């Protein structure tokens, strides 16, 4: 995304005293980390993380109790206890952090800090997806009760190509130093974290970022939560900033993956029957990677989905133009109207299948195999999606047009638990 255009103020990233696990007090740093809260596949993934280490961060971001109020109170009590016991401790001084994720194929580096909040209308931080009010309300109550930002959002901006300069130059120099921490998580990613303490380097970063705007890659609900909590305040303070990871995609392009839908209580047979005369439906051969290749081929020519849950795979494409004309709103750009997620929600979920977009009816699952497994186990339907191209996301965000919620999954996502932010320390 070329984000060096006209921006009133640009990005303002501030140092903070990060909360971090004390390595000597936990089994390992890898064992206490987690994917972002909405990526954890529940309940199997949740139980796996809880059993990995008694201090795993999932006990803070996804606490378990009978009521929402009890869950949030439990998270706050757990955080307070871990701080009192020295399991987690604040860094001595406010810093910016350089964060690196690496595996055999991917290298991603960025800056973690407290970003000044701004509404989308200011054009500094651009959302590209709608959000669900109930999720924002839940995250807001968790943040209020804990007084903490427990996991950084993933934001992207596009710096200059060529020799490293500005923030990129500071990052390149910083990674030559000894890191604050290094660990390898079970997904094979190696993580390293450094502190940027030099005032001149922080000034170099600030001058560079002030010329840019950012796209929210992952964390729309948490960004909306930041803004909601800021509006509740009557005076300037720590709620005016939010914990983020900023990645320059000119140097470290992100991967864009699809987020799949689990339609609870809708067997595949009923889902397919309702599509008669409205879409072309064809069985495709497995295993899953082969079926996904068929989906990719079909998606190159228009809207396409892969349905699973009955032990087989069914390719759904070529929607009836009359159906689209009747169900897809016309006051949006063509690029939005032709999105798979738009067609899925407007035509299929709302009109053909008549499924409310509520957690008890629709699950959003990042992992393809997990979506299929859950659909088969629950006699339900998994709708497997093809990823949206990144340039489509950028173009719509520039126009101020948000995509249907859970349309994209950018990555790699930062590991949760390596650094947190306590609002009481700011």
XYZ file of C-alpha atoms in Angstrom:
426
model
C 0.000 0.000 0.000
C 1.509 3.332 -0.994
C 0.885 5.157 2.234
C 3.070 8.178 1.675
C 0.220 10.269 0.258
C -1.476 13.168 2.002
C -1.849 12.376 5.685
C -2.573 15.137 8.230
C -0.395 13.772 11.003
C 0.769 10.315 10.098
C 1.623 7.463 12.425
C 2.814 8.287 15.944
C 4.351 5.332 17.767
C 5.338 5.843 21.403
C 7.594 3.868 23.765
C 6.051 2.023 26.699
C 7.133 -0.218 29.572
C 6.345 -3.639 28.231
C 5.103 -6.423 30.478
C 7.071 -9.569 29.734
C 7.329 -13.082 31.146
C 10.330 -13.682 33.385
C 12.013 -16.682 31.704
C 13.194 -18.202 34.994
C 9.611 -18.365 36.297
C 8.038 -20.303 33.397
C 8.748 -23.599 31.669
C 9.755 -21.826 28.467
C 8.784 -18.668 26.618
C 7.392 -20.785 23.788
C 5.116 -22.659 26.207
C 3.463 -19.473 27.481
C 2.722 -17.930 24.082
C -0.442 -18.288 22.026
C -1.843 -17.273 18.640
C -4.201 -14.249 18.765
C -7.427 -14.929 20.688
C -9.555 -15.329 17.550
C -7.190 -17.832 15.931
C -7.226 -20.332 18.787
C -9.337 -23.277 17.602
C -11.681 -23.963 20.486
C -11.944 -26.123 22.461
C -9.054 -28.370 21.390
C -6.591 -25.566 20.832
C -7.569 -23.870 24.066
C -7.030 -27.021 26.133
C -3.722 -27.671 24.397
C -2.448 -24.201 25.293
C -3.735 -24.358 28.855
C -1.884 -27.625 29.395
C 1.344 -26.383 27.765
C 2.188 -24.283 30.832
C 0.118 -23.148 33.851
C 1.052 -19.566 32.952
C 0.115 -19.671 29.266
C -1.210 -16.308 28.050
C -4.428 -17.968 26.881
C -5.584 -17.811 30.522
C -5.636 -14.033 30.112
C -6.947 -13.606 26.570
C -9.506 -16.458 26.720
C -10.296 -16.981 30.415
C -12.809 -19.716 31.222
C -15.752 -19.135 33.583
C -19.539 -19.435 33.571
C -20.314 -15.793 32.769
C -18.592 -13.057 30.787
C -18.234 -10.957 33.935
C -16.579 -13.823 35.785
C -14.257 -14.490 32.843
C -13.013 -10.915 32.775
C -12.579 -10.769 36.543
C -10.678 -14.031 36.442
C -8.309 -12.680 33.802
C -7.652 -9.553 35.880
C -7.048 -11.595 39.025
C -4.692 -13.925 37.152
C -2.709 -11.028 35.715
C -2.439 -9.385 39.155
C -1.307 -12.673 40.710
C 1.340 -13.302 38.057
C 2.674 -9.775 38.522
C 2.775 -10.205 42.309
C 4.525 -13.578 41.977
C 7.087 -12.216 39.518
C 5.962 -14.470 36.677
C 5.423 -11.324 34.598
C 7.354 -8.091 35.179
C 7.485 -4.651 33.528
C 10.595 -3.522 31.730
C 12.396 -0.796 33.691
C 12.024 1.984 31.096
C 9.688 2.880 28.209
C 11.064 1.586 24.905
C 10.039 0.717 21.398
C 10.542 -2.923 20.473
C 11.868 -4.501 17.298
C 10.179 -7.853 16.729
C 11.325 -10.556 14.318
C 9.527 -13.708 13.181
C 11.364 -16.183 10.977
C 10.989 -19.683 9.627
C 12.569 -21.444 6.672
C 10.486 -19.430 4.179
C 9.455 -16.170 5.859
C 11.287 -13.299 7.522
C 9.156 -10.569 9.081
C 10.385 -7.649 11.141
C 8.503 -4.726 12.612
C 8.111 -2.276 15.467
C 5.975 -2.778 18.573
C 4.836 0.338 20.398
C 1.864 2.319 21.687
C 0.246 3.896 18.636
C -1.748 7.124 18.911
C -5.375 6.292 18.102
C -7.269 7.944 15.269
C -10.682 7.362 13.667
C -10.820 5.991 10.145
C -12.049 9.353 8.837
C -8.627 10.871 9.538
C -7.017 8.473 7.055
C -4.112 7.526 9.323
C -5.144 3.971 10.254
C -7.406 2.330 7.698
C -9.683 -0.593 8.546
C -10.768 -2.899 5.738
C -13.291 -5.161 7.498
C -16.544 -4.728 9.378
C -16.668 -5.833 13.019
C -19.167 -7.632 15.230
C -20.523 -5.542 18.101
C -20.661 -8.430 20.561
C -16.977 -9.228 20.037
C -15.986 -5.574 20.508
C -18.070 -5.406 23.682
C -16.384 -8.530 25.065
C -12.862 -7.325 24.254
C -13.670 -3.904 25.718
C -14.783 -5.381 29.017
C -11.668 -7.560 29.142
C -9.429 -4.523 28.566
C -11.322 -2.421 31.124
C -11.128 -5.112 33.778
C -7.482 -6.048 33.266
C -6.329 -2.506 32.506
C -4.059 -3.991 29.874
C -3.511 -4.558 26.185
C -2.612 -8.228 26.121
C -1.764 -8.721 22.439
C -0.556 -6.385 19.699
C -2.569 -5.711 16.563
C -0.841 -6.258 13.213
C -0.709 -3.079 11.102
C 1.112 -2.570 7.833
C 2.541 0.463 6.092
C 4.602 0.776 2.945
C 8.013 2.362 3.331
C 10.574 3.235 0.719
C 12.330 0.650 -1.422
C 16.079 0.674 -1.879
C 18.661 1.134 0.849
C 17.189 1.030 4.366
C 16.337 4.452 5.751
C 14.336 5.797 8.668
C 12.567 3.090 10.661
C 13.902 0.377 8.345
C 17.491 1.462 8.995
C 16.955 1.433 12.748
C 15.474 -2.061 12.553
C 18.389 -3.341 10.459
C 20.912 -1.977 12.971
C 18.964 -3.227 15.979
C 18.797 -6.873 14.861
C 22.613 -7.012 14.917
C 22.521 -6.586 18.693
C 21.795 -9.060 21.472
C 18.009 -9.614 21.752
C 15.952 -9.330 24.912
C 14.477 -12.740 24.195
C 14.579 -15.524 21.631
C 12.305 -18.534 21.394
C 10.924 -21.002 18.851
C 7.211 -21.824 18.955
C 5.729 -25.171 17.989
C 4.689 -23.864 14.552
C 8.397 -23.604 13.678
C 8.635 -19.813 13.885
C 11.647 -18.339 15.637
C 10.900 -15.132 17.541
C 13.308 -12.436 18.716
C 12.659 -9.146 20.503
C 14.929 -6.121 20.996
C 14.546 -2.782 22.797
C 15.202 0.525 21.000
C 16.424 2.838 23.752
C 18.528 5.432 21.905
C 16.596 8.748 21.703
C 18.134 9.579 18.331
C 17.010 6.248 16.872
C 13.520 6.739 18.271
C 13.472 10.206 16.694
C 14.548 8.660 13.381
C 11.627 6.222 13.609
C 9.168 8.970 14.526
C 10.163 11.213 11.613
C 9.760 8.331 9.181
C 6.432 7.016 10.463
C 4.932 10.528 10.506
C 4.901 10.388 6.688
C 2.834 7.209 6.522
C -0.599 5.761 7.115
C -1.298 2.127 7.993
C -3.699 -0.619 7.028
C -5.109 -2.855 9.763
C -3.977 -6.308 8.703
C -5.169 -8.211 11.775
C -7.061 -6.976 14.814
C -10.069 -4.995 13.568
C -12.105 -5.878 16.649
C -9.325 -4.867 18.999
C -8.790 -1.578 17.111
C -12.525 -0.862 17.355
C -12.229 -1.707 21.063
C -9.363 0.767 21.503
C -11.495 3.503 19.924
C -14.550 2.633 22.026
C -12.570 2.765 25.267
C -10.916 6.029 24.235
C -14.343 7.611 23.691
C -15.320 6.656 27.240
C -12.530 8.746 28.757
C -12.991 12.334 29.873
C -9.323 13.346 29.817
C -6.201 12.459 27.822
C -4.371 9.401 29.076
C -3.127 5.897 28.313
C -6.409 4.980 26.571
C -5.375 7.332 23.750
C -2.873 4.734 22.533
C -3.083 1.092 21.532
C -0.564 -1.748 21.418
C 0.420 -2.541 17.806
C 3.026 -4.226 15.651
C 3.854 -2.107 12.586
C 5.331 -3.962 9.594
C 6.739 -2.307 6.458
C 5.357 -4.476 3.646
C 7.725 -2.958 1.111
C 10.411 -4.980 2.891
C 8.382 -7.740 4.471
C 5.280 -8.598 2.422
C 2.561 -10.324 4.399
C 0.745 -13.471 3.391
C -3.005 -13.205 2.867
C -5.095 -16.245 3.739
C -8.818 -16.891 3.785
C -11.006 -17.292 6.873
C -13.499 -20.128 6.528
C -17.083 -20.427 7.784
C -18.563 -23.234 9.848
C -22.354 -23.270 9.429
C -23.534 -24.995 12.576
C -26.642 -27.123 12.242
C -26.746 -27.012 8.443
C -25.871 -30.428 6.957
C -24.135 -30.392 3.599
C -27.058 -32.182 1.926
C -29.460 -29.384 2.868
C -26.962 -26.700 1.903
C -26.510 -28.204 -1.557
C -30.214 -28.769 -2.100
C -30.917 -25.076 -1.542
C -28.399 -24.130 -4.253
C -30.273 -25.882 -7.059
C -30.667 -23.504 -9.982
C -28.738 -20.743 -8.241
C -25.122 -21.962 -8.444
C -23.243 -24.621 -10.357
C -22.402 -27.458 -7.963
C -19.840 -30.168 -8.743
C -18.178 -32.850 -6.623
C -14.377 -32.606 -6.618
C -11.853 -35.203 -5.581
C -9.836 -35.030 -2.383
C -7.664 -35.020 -0.440
C -8.057 -31.486 0.894
C -5.037 -29.925 -0.880
C -6.267 -31.243 -4.211
C -9.775 -29.911 -3.569
C -8.321 -26.512 -2.657
C -6.462 -26.460 -5.971
C -9.801 -26.953 -7.721
C -11.210 -24.053 -5.697
C -8.288 -21.826 -6.735
C -8.835 -22.678 -10.409
C -12.541 -21.879 -10.185
C -11.936 -18.658 -8.207
C -9.791 -17.336 -11.039
C -12.966 -17.074 -13.108
C -15.367 -15.633 -10.524
C -17.038 -16.376 -7.207
C -16.334 -19.891 -5.956
C -16.643 -21.789 -2.679
C -15.781 -25.282 -1.499
C -18.321 -27.016 0.749
C -17.271 -29.851 3.058
C -18.608 -31.746 6.043
C -20.064 -34.954 4.625
C -16.758 -36.669 3.875
C -16.516 -35.192 0.383
C -15.886 -31.848 -1.315
C -18.353 -29.857 -3.414
C -17.293 -26.953 -5.630
C -19.871 -24.176 -5.815
C -19.412 -21.476 -8.478
C -21.096 -19.515 -11.296
C -23.822 -17.772 -9.271
C -27.035 -16.823 -11.023
C -26.706 -13.146 -12.081
C -30.342 -12.530 -11.151
C -29.620 -13.745 -7.605
C -26.685 -11.365 -7.284
C -28.660 -8.459 -8.714
C -31.382 -9.062 -6.154
C -29.255 -9.617 -3.064
C -26.005 -7.628 -3.376
C -26.255 -3.929 -2.571
C -25.502 -1.604 -5.461
C -24.107 1.403 -3.565
C -20.619 -0.087 -3.314
C -17.729 -0.343 -5.838
C -17.698 -3.280 -8.228
C -14.633 -4.691 -6.475
C -16.654 -4.947 -3.256
C -19.753 -6.355 -4.965
C -17.730 -9.138 -6.556
C -15.928 -10.267 -3.386
C -16.525 -13.900 -2.442
C -17.308 -12.776 1.108
C -19.883 -10.290 -0.182
C -21.622 -12.939 -2.278
C -21.432 -15.476 0.542
C -23.025 -13.194 3.119
C -25.474 -11.295 0.904
C -26.668 -14.082 -1.370
C -26.003 -17.365 0.414
C -26.143 -16.732 4.160
C -28.785 -13.998 4.164
C -30.989 -15.099 1.262
C -30.525 -18.739 0.242
C -29.652 -20.410 3.551
C -31.108 -17.687 5.830
C -28.502 -18.149 8.553
C -28.084 -15.340 11.107
C -24.532 -14.042 11.455
C -24.298 -14.923 15.142
C -21.729 -17.097 16.981
C -24.230 -19.875 17.679
C -24.875 -20.223 13.936
C -21.594 -19.308 12.212
C -18.048 -20.026 13.312
C -15.045 -18.312 11.731
C -12.071 -20.660 11.461
C -8.625 -19.827 10.095
C -7.323 -23.373 9.732
C -8.727 -25.203 6.704
C -8.337 -28.732 8.041
C -9.890 -27.714 11.376
C -12.914 -26.265 9.577
C -13.469 -29.524 7.696
C -12.946 -31.654 10.806
C -15.413 -29.653 12.868
C -18.025 -29.706 10.102
C -17.774 -33.495 9.808
C -17.913 -33.972 13.568
C -20.948 -31.705 13.977
C -22.812 -32.801 10.817
C -22.556 -29.224 9.625
C -21.213 -27.383 6.583
C -17.782 -25.847 6.186
C -17.584 -23.143 3.527
C -13.952 -22.949 2.444
C -12.901 -19.635 0.935
C -10.188 -18.560 -1.513
C -7.924 -15.698 -0.339
C -8.523 -12.139 -1.485
C -5.667 -10.460 -3.320
C -3.854 -7.909 -1.175
C -4.173 -5.128 -3.753
C -7.968 -5.469 -3.639
C -7.878 -5.008 0.136
C -5.681 -1.924 -0.174
C -7.759 -0.310 -2.915
C -11.020 -0.728 -1.006
C -9.462 0.590 2.209
C -8.245 3.684 0.375
C -11.827 4.306 -0.750
C -13.088 3.973 2.815
C -15.014 0.803 1.931
C -14.943 -2.003 4.481
C -15.153 -5.638 3.470
C -17.488 -8.150 5.146
C -16.083 -9.190 8.511
C -13.528 -11.964 8.599
C -12.749 -11.614 4.889
C -8.989 -11.928 5.215
C -6.280 -13.332 7.446
C -2.936 -11.567 7.115
C 0.152 -13.167 8.531
C 2.325 -14.207 10.046
C 0.606 -12.810 13.121
C 2.617 -11.769 16.175
C 2.801 -14.348 18.920
C 0.675 -13.330 21.901
C 2.523 -13.266 25.197
C 5.945 -11.933 24.227
C 5.158 -8.346 25.220
C 2.039 -6.750 26.769
C 1.096 -3.233 27.816
C -0.249 -2.222 31.221
C -2.190 1.033 31.086
C -1.361 1.645 34.739
C 2.319 2.083 33.819
C 1.801 4.765 31.154
